[in-house]
PDB file of C-alpha atoms in Angstrom:
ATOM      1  CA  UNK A   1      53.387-132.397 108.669  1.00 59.00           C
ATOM      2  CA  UNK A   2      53.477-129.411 110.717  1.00 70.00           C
ATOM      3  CA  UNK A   3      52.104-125.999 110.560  1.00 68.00           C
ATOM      4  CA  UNK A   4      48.479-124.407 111.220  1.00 66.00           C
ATOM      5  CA  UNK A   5      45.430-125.827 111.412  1.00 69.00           C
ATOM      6  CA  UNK A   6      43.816-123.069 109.559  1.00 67.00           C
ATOM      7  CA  UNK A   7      45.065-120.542 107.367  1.00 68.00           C
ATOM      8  CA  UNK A   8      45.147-117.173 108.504  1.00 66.00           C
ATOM      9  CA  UNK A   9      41.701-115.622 106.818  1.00 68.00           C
ATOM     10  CA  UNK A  10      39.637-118.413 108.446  1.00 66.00           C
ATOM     11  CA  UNK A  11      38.399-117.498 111.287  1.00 63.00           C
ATOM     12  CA  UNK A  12      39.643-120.608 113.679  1.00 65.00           C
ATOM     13  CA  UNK A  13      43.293-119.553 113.532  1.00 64.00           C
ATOM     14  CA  UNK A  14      41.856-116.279 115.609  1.00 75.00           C
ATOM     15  CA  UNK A  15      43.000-116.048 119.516  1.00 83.00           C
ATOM     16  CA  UNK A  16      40.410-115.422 122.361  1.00 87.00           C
ATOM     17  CA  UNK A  17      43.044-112.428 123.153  1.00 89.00           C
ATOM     18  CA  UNK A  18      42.529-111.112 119.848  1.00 91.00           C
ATOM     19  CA  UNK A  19      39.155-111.730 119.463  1.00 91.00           C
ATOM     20  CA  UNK A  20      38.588-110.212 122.858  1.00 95.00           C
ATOM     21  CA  UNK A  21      40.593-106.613 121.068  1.00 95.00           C
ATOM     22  CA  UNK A  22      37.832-106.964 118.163  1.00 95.00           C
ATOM     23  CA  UNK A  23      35.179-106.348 120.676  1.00 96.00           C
ATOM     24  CA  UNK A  24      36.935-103.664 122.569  1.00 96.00           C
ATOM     25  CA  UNK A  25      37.928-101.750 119.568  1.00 96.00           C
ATOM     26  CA  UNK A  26      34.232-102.309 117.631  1.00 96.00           C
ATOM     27  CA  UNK A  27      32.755-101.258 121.044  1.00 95.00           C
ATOM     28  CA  UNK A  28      34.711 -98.057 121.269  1.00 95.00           C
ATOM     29  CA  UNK A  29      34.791 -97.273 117.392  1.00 95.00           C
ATOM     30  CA  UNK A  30      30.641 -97.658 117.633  1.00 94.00           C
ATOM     31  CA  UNK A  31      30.924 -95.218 120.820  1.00 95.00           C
ATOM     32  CA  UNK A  32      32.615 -92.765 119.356  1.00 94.00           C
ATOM     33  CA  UNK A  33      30.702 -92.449 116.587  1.00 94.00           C
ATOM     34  CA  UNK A  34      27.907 -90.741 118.850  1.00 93.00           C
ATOM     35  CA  UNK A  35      30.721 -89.038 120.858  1.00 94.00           C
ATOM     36  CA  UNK A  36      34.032 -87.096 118.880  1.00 93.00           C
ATOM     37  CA  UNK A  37      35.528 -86.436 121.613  1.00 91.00           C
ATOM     38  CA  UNK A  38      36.409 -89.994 122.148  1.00 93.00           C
ATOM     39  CA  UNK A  39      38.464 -89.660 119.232  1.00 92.00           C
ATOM     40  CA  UNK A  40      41.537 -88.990 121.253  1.00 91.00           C
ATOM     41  CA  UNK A  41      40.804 -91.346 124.191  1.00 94.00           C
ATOM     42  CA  UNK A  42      43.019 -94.901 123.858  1.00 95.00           C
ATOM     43  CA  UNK A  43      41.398 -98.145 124.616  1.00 96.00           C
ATOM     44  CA  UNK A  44      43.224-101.068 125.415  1.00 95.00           C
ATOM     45  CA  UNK A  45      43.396-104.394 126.642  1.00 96.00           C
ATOM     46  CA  UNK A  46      44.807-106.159 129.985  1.00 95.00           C
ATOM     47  CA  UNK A  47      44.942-109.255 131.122  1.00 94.00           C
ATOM     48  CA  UNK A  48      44.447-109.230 134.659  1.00 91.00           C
ATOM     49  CA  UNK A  49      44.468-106.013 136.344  1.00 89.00           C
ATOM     50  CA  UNK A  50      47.643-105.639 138.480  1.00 78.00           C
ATOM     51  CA  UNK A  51      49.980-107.399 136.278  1.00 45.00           C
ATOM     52  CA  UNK A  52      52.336-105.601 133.676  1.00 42.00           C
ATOM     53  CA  UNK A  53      51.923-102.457 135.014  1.00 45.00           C
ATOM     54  CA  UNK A  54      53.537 -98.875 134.556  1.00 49.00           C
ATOM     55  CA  UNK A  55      54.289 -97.608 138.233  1.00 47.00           C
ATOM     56  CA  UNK A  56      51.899 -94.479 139.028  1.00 52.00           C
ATOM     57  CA  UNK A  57      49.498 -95.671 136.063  1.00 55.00           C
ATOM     58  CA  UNK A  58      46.733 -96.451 138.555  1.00 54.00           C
ATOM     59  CA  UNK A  59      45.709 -99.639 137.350  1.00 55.00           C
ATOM     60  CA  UNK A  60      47.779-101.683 140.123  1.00 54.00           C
ATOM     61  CA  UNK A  61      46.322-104.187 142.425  1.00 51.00           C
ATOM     62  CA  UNK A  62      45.281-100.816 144.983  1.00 51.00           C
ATOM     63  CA  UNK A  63      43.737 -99.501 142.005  1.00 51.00           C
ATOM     64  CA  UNK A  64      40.204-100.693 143.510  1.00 52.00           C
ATOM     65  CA  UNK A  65      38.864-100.859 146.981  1.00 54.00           C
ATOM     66  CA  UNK A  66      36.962-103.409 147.411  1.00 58.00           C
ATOM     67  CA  UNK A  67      37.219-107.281 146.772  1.00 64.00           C
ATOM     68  CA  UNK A  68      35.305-107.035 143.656  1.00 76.00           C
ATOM     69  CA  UNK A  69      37.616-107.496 140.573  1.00 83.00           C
ATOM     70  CA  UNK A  70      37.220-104.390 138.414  1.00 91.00           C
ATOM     71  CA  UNK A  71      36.146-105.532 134.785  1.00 94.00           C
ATOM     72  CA  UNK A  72      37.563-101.934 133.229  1.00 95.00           C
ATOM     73  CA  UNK A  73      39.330 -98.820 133.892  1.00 94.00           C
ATOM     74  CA  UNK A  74      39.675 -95.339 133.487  1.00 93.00           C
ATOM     75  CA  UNK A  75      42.975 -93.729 134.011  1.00 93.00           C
ATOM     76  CA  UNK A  76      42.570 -89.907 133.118  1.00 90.00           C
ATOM     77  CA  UNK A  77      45.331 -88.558 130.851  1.00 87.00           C
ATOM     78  CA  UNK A  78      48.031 -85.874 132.001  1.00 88.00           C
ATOM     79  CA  UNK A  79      50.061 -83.758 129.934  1.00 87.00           C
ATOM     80  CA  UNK A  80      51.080 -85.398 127.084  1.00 88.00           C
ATOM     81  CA  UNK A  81      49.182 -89.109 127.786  1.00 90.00           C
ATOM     82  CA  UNK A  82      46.016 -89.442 126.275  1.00 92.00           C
ATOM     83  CA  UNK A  83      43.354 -90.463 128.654  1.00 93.00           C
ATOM     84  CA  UNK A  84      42.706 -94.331 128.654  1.00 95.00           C
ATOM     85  CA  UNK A  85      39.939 -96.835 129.071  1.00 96.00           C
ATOM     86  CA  UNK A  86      41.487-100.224 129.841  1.00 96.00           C
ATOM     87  CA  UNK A  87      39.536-103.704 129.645  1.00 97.00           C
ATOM     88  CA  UNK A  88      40.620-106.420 131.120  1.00 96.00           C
ATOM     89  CA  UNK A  89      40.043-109.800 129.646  1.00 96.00           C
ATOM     90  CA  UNK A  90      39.886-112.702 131.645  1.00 95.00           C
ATOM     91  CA  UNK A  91      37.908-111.464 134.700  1.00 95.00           C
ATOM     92  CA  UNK A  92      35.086-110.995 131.650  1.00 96.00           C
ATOM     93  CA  UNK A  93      36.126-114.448 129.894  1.00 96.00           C
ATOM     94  CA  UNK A  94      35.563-116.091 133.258  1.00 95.00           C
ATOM     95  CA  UNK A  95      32.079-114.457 133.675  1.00 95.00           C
ATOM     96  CA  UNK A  96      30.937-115.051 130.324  1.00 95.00           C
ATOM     97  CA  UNK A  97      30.056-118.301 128.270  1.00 95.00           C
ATOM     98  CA  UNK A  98      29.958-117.695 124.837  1.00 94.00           C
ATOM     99  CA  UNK A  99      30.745-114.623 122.597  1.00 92.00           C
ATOM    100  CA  UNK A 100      27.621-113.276 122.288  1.00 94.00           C
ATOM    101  CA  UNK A 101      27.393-112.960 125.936  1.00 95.00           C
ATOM    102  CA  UNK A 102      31.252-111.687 126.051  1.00 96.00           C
ATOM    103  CA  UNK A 103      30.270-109.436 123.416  1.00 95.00           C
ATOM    104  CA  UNK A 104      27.706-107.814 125.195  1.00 96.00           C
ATOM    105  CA  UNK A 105      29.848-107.600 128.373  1.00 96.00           C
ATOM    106  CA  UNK A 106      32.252-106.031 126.894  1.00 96.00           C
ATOM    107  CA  UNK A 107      29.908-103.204 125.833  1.00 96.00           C
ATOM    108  CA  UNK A 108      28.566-102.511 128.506  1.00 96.00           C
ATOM    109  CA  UNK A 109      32.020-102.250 130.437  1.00 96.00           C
ATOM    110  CA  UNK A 110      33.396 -99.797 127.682  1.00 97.00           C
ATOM    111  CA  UNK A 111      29.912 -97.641 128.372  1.00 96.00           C
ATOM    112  CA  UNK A 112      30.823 -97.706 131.764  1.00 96.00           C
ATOM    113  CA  UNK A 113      33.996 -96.277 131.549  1.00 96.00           C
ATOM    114  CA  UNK A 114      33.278 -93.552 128.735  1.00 96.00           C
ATOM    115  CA  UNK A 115      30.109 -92.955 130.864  1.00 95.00           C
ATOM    116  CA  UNK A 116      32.961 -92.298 133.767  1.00 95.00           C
ATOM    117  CA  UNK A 117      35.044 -90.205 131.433  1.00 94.00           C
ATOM    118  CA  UNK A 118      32.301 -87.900 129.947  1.00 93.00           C
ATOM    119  CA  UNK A 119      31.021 -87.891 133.418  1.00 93.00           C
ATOM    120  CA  UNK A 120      27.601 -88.781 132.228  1.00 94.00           C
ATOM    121  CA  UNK A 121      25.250 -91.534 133.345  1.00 94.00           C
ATOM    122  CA  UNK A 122      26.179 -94.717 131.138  1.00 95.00           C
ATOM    123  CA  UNK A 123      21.930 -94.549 129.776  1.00 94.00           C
ATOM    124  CA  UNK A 124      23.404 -91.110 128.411  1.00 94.00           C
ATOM    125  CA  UNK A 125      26.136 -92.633 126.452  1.00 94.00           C
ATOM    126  CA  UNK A 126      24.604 -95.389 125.223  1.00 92.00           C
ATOM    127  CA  UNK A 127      20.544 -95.855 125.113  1.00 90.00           C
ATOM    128  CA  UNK A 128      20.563 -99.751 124.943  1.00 89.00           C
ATOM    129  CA  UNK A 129      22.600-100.006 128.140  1.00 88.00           C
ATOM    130  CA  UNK A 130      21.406-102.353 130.388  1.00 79.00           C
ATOM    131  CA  UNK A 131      18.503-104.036 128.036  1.00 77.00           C
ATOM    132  CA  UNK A 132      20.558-106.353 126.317  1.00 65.00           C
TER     133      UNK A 132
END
């Protein structure tokens, strides 16, 4: 017999990608809350950063200068594109062991990069930063 292990409510029959959306998107949506002007800001999720990118979109492998892998990005909007906070998923997946810790990663990223955006000091956006 073939066919899923789980049904679709339970759950197991969740990917790590999507999973790893659910935290970006209850990160932001608990963000903007506290901050409107969020509301018009589009998060999203990459993989790697450097791969399956737009040309000019500024998240290409020069897109940092140092050897650090960036864990997030802000690209600042123009014209008629929204600004955008991207996350990428599997430099925090590798530096993280279990969701909790993923979880609270992934926070603090997001804070990061709305802290960038508002031009703010991330303790401004978010109080609990860096006490988790």
């Amino acid at each position: 017999m073939r066919g899923p292990i789980a049904p679709p409510q339970v759950p197991l029959s969740i990917s790590r990608a999507d999973a790893f959306d659910d935290l970006v998107h209850d990160s932001a949506e608990r963000l903007g809350r506290r901050w409107p002007q969020l509301s018009g800001v589009d998060f999203s999720v990459r993989d790697v950063p450097g791969v399956e990118t737009a040309a000019g979109d500024g998240l290409g492998p020069g897109a940092w200068s140092d050897d650090a892998v960036p864990l997030g990005r802000f690209v600042a909007g123009e014209g008629e594109r929204p600004a955008r906070i991207v996350v990428f998923r599997r430099p925090i997946e590798i530096r993280t062991k279990s969701r909790d810790e993923r979880a609270l990663l992934v926070h603090e990223v997001v804070v990061e990069q709305v802290a960038e955006l508002l031009g703010l000091a991330p303790e401004s956006v978010d109080p609990r930063y860096g006490q988790d």
